[in-house]
XYZ file of C-alpha atoms in Angstrom:
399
model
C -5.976 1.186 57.697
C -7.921 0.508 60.838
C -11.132 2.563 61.333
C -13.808 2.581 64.205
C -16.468 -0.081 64.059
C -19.276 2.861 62.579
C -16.597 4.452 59.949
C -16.609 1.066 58.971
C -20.699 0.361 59.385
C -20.651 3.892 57.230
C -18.582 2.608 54.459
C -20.316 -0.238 53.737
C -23.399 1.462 53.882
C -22.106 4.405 51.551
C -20.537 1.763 49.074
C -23.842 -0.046 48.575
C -25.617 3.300 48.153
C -22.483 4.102 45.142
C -23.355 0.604 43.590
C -27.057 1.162 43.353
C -26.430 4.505 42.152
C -23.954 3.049 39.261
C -26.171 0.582 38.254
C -28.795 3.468 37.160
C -26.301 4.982 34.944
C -26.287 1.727 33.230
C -22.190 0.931 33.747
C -22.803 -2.281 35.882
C -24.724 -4.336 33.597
C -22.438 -7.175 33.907
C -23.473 -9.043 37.309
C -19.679 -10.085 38.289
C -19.103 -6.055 38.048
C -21.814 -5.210 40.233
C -20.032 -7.621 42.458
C -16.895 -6.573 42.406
C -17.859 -2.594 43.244
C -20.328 -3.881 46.133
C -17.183 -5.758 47.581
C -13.724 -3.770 47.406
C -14.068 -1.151 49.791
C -12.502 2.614 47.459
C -11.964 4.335 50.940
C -9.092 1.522 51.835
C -7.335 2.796 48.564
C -7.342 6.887 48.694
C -6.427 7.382 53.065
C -6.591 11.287 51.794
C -6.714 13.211 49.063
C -7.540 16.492 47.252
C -10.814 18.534 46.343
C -11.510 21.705 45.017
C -12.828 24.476 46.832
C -15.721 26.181 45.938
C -13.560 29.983 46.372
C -10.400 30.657 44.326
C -6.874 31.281 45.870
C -4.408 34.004 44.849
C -3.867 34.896 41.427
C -6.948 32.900 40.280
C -5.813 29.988 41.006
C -7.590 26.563 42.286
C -7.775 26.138 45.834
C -6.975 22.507 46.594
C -8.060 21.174 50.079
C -7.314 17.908 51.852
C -9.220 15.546 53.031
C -8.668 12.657 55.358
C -10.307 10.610 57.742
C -8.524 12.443 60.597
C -9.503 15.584 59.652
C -12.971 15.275 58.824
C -13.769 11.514 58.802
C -17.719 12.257 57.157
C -16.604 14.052 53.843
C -13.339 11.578 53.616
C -16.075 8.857 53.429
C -18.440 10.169 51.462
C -16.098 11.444 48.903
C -14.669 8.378 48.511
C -18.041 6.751 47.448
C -19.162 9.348 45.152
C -18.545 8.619 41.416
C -16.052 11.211 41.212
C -12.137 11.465 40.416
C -10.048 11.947 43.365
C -6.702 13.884 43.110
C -4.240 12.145 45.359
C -0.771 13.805 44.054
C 0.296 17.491 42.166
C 3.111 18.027 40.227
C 4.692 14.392 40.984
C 5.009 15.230 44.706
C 4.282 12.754 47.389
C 2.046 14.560 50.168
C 2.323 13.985 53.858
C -1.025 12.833 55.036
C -0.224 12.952 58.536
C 0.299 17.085 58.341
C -1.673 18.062 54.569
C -1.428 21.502 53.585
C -4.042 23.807 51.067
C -3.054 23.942 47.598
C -2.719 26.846 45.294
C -2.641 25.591 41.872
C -0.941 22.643 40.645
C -0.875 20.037 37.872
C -2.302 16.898 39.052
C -0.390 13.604 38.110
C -2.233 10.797 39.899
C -5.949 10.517 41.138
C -8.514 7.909 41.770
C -10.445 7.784 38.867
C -13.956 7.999 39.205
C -15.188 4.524 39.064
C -18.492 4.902 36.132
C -15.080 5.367 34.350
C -13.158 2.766 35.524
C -15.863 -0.068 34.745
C -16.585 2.139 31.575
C -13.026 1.572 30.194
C -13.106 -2.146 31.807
C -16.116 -3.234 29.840
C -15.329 -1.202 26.975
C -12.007 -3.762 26.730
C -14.303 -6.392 26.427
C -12.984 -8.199 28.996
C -13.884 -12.094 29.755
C -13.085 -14.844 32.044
C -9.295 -16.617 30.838
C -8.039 -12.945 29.579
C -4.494 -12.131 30.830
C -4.756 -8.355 30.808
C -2.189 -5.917 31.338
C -3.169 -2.257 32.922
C -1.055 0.343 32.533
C -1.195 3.379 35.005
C -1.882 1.401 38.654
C -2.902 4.876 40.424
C -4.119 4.039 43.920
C -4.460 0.198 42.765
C -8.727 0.740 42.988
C -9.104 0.064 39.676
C -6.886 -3.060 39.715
C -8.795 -4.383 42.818
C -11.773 -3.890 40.836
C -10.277 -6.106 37.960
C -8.851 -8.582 40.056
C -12.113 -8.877 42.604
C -13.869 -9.739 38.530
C -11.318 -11.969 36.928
C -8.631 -12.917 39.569
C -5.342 -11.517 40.525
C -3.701 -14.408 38.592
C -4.376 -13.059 34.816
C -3.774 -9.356 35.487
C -0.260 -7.634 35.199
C -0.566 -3.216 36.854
C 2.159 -1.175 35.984
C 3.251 2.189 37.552
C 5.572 4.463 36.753
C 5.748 6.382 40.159
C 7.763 4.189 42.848
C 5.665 5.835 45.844
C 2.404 5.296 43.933
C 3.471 1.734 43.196
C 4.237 1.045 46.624
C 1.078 2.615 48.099
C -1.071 0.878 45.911
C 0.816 -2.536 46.744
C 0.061 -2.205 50.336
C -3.657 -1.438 49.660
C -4.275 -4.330 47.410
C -2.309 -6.888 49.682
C -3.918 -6.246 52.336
C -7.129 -6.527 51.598
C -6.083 -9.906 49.413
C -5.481 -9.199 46.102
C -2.058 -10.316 44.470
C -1.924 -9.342 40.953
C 1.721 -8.805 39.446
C 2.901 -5.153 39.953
C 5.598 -3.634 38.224
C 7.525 0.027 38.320
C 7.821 1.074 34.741
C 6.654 2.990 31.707
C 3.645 2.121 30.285
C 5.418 3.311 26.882
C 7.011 0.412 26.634
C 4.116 -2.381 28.458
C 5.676 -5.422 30.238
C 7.556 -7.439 28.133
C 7.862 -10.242 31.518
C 4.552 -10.659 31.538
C 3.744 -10.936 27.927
C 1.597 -11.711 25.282
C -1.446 -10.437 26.779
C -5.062 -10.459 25.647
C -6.159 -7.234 26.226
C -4.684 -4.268 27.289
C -5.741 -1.514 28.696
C -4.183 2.168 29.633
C -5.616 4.837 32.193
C -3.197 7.223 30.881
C -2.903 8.891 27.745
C -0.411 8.554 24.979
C 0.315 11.123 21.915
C 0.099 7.694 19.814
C -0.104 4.276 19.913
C 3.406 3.231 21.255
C 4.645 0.651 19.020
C 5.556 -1.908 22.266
C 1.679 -2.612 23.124
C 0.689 -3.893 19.500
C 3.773 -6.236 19.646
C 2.750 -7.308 23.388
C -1.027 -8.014 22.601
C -1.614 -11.766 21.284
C -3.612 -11.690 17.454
C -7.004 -10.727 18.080
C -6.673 -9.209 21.213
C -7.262 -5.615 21.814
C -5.779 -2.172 23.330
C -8.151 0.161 24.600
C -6.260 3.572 25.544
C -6.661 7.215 25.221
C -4.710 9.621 22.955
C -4.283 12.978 23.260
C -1.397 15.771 22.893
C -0.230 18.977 23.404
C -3.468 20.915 22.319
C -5.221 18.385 25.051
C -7.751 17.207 22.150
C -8.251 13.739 23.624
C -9.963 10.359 21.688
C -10.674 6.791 22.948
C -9.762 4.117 20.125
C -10.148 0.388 20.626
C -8.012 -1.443 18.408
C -7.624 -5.291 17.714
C -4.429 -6.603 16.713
C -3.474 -9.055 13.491
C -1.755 -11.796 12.606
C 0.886 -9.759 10.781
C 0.953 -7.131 13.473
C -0.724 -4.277 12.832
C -3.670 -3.182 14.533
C -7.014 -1.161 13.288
C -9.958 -0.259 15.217
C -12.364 3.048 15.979
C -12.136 5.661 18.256
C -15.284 5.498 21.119
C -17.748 8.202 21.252
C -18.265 10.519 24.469
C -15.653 13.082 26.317
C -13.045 11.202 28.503
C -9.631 12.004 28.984
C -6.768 11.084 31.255
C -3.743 12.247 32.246
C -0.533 12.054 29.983
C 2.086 9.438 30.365
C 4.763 11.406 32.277
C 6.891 10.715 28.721
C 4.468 12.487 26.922
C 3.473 15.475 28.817
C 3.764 18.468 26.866
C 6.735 20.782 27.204
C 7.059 24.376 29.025
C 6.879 26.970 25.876
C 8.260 30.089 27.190
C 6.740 33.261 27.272
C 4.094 33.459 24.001
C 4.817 37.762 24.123
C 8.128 36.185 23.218
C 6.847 34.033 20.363
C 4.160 36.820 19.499
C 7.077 38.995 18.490
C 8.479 36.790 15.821
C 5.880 37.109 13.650
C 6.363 38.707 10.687
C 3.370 37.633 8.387
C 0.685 40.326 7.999
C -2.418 39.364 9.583
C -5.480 38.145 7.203
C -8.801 36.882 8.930
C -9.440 33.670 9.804
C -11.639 31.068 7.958
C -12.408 29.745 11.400
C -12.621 31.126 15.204
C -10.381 29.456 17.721
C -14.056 28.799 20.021
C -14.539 25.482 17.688
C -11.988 23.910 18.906
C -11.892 25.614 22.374
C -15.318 25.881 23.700
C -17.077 23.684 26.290
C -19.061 20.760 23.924
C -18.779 17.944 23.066
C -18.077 18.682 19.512
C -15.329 21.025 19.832
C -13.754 18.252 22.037
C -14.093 16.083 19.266
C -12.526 18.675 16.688
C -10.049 19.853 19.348
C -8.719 15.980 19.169
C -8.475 16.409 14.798
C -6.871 19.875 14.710
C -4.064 18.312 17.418
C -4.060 15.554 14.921
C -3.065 18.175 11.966
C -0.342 20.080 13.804
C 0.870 17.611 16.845
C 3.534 19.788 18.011
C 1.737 22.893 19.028
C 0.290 24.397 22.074
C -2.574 26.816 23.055
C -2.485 29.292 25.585
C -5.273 32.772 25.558
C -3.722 35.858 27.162
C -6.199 38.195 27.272
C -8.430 37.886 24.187
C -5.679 36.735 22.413
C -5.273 33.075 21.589
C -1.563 32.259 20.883
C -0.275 28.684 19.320
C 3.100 27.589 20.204
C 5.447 24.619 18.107
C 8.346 24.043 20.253
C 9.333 21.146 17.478
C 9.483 23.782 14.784
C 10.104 27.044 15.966
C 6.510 28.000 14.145
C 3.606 30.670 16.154
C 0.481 31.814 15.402
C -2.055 33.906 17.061
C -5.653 34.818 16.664
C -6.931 38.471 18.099
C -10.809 39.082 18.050
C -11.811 42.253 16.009
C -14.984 43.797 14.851
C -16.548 40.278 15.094
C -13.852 38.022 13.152
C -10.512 36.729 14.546
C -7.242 38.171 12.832
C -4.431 35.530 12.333
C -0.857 36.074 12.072
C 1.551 33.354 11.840
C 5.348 32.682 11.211
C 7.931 29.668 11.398
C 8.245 26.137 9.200
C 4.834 25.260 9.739
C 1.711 27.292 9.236
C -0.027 26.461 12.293
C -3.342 28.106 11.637
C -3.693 27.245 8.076
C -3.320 23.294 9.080
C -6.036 23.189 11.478
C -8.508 25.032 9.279
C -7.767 22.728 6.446
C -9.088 19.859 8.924
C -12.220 21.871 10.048
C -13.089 22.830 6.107
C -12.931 18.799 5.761
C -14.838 18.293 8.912
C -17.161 20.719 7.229
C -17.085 19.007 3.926
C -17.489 15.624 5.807
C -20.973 16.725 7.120
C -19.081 16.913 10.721
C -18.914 13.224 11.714
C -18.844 12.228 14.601
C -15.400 10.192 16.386
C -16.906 6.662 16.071
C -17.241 6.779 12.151
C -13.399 7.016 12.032
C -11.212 4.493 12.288
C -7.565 4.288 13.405
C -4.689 2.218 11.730
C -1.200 1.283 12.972
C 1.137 -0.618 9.980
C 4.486 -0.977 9.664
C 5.456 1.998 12.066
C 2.829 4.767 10.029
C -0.288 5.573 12.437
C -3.069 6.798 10.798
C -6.639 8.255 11.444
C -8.971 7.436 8.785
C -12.863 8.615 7.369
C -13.954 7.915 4.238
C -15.249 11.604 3.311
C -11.848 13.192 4.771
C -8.065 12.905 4.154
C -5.810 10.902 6.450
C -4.440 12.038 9.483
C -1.205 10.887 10.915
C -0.210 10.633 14.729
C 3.130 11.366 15.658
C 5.650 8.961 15.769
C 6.872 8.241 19.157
């Protein structure tokens, strides 16, 4: 990407302003970071992408506009040097940035993430000089430029599942210089070319640990990756990996989340009038409201993340005032209608949906309602478990 000799006087000026700004927040402590984010140049990587609008579209929905340096070369700039996530593709379509259109709605499956994150999650990994490090989810390849402008290109291994991502991202980082090793493929399953690696490090999220990144990490080194699932409860854990393979480690405090691995998006449910209807079981009122796990804090992000962890398989959708929850896996429902100041439940199916998650919020309760980093998360032998000493166990999924 060629730009005029002031875009490029603006960029430069705009990325130093970003760096300084960064480095109050506290996320470029390390020197060699600092570097790095005062030298690879974010706009090369994103030539146009989507923000939100500040009106709705029809139906309620998000209004998504474009932005590139053709259309309005000041905001393209400055977007791109503000600490903020950039949404460069919806629902796994490729846009045409020649001839962008406004967006109604949409799912968004790639971005730039914001870089305080970025250099969060890199110095979270505890990443040194001599690590080979494997990151899973390339994206527009900023985050990998950052990494290889820190360590070199010759230790770090970016995989992508999206071809056109990959291949964008490849022409970015070439041309400005950088050669790490790119590959297309699921992160599910790492890199087994490239392996062992010494740290590894996922800006997607999985519904568990998959099994192929503790047997790809060398003893001692670590995985740093998000988890989440179908209720979008999302947790951080950094684990360290064993002689005999298994891995242990806590989760991370604060609220981040990522998109899912494309393999572990959650499923379209149907209808929940249509799942409503099946419900037999006479309604009682519930121990709990549905707002602890649903409203906007930092705690109820945290419980959101151990009620997923009791009943991985369902869903949550509110239709009016009513809040249904959906188990594809089972066939099981539940729902939860305000009235007279308590919530009514009613469930049906296999699995008691309801009665699950408020047996993990009585032993949140119980627990004095720690907080994420006192519990710790432990992969053996195939069994993945999330551990506190005051609380029962709680299992992942299996993938």
């Amino acid at each position: 990407m060629t730009m005029p000799t002031g875009l490029e006087t603006e960029a430069n000026r705009l990325r130093k302003a970003m760096t300084t700004a960064l480095a109050t927040k506290g996320v470029l402590a390390d020197p060699a970071w600092r570097r790095a984010v005062e030298t690879v140049p974010r706009h090369r990587f994103v030539p146009g992408f989507y923000l939100s609008a500040d009106e709705r579209g029809g139906q309620g929905m998000t209004l998504w506009e474009p932005v590139t340096a053709e259309l309005d070369p000041g905001r393209w700039l400055a977007a791109a040097y503000s600490d903020s996530t950039l949404i460069t593709q919806f629902d796994g379509e490729e846009v045409d940035w020649k001839q962008p259109v406004v967006r109604h709605g949409g799912a968004p499956t790639s971005s730039s993430t914001l870089p305080s994150l970025v250099l969060r999650m890199w110095a979270d990994a505890d990443i040194t000089d001599g690590h080979t490090v494997l990151e899973i989810g390339t994206g527009t390849g900023y985050s990998t430029a950052l990494a290889c402008e820190r360590l070199g290109s010759g230790d770090l291994t970016s995989i992508e599942v999206d071809p056109r991502r990959l291949e964008a991202a490849a022409s970015a980082l070439f041309g400005l210089g950088y050669t790490p090793t790119l590959a297309g493929a699921d992160g599910l399953y790492g890199y087994w070319p490239e392996a062992p690696f010494d740290r590894i490090v996922a800006a997607c999220s999985f519904r568990a640990v998959p099994p192929a990144l503790v047997s790809q990490t060398r003893p001692g080194g670590k995985i740093l990756l998000t988890l989440s699932g179908w209720l979008y409860g999302y947790a951080r854990v950094l684990l360290t990996v064993e002689d005999d393979g298994t891995a242990e480690g806590p989760l991370l405090s604060g609220t981040v989340s990522f998109m899912s691995a494309r393999t572990h998006a959650a499923p379209t449910f149907g209808n929940p009038a249509h799942w409503a209807s099946g419900l037999s079981e006479t309604g009682r009122e519930a121990k709990h409201s549905p707002e602890r796990i649903d409203a906007p804090t930092e705690e109820a992000f945290h419980l959101r993340f151990l009620a997923q962890s009791a009943v991985p398989n369902a869903q949550m959708v509110t239709v009016g005032e009513v809040v249904h929850l959906v188990d594809v896996v089972t066939g099981s429902a539940a729902t939860l209608t305000p009235r007279d100041g308590t919530w009514q439940v009613r469930q049906g199916g296999p699995v008691k949906l309801w009665d699950r998650i408020e047996t993990v919020l009585g032993a949140y309760d119980a627990a004095g309602r720690p907080g994420p980093e006192t519990f710790r998360l432990h992969v053996h032998d195939g069994e993945q478990r999330l551990r506190h000493s005051q609380m029962p166990d709680l299992p992942l999924p299996r993938l």
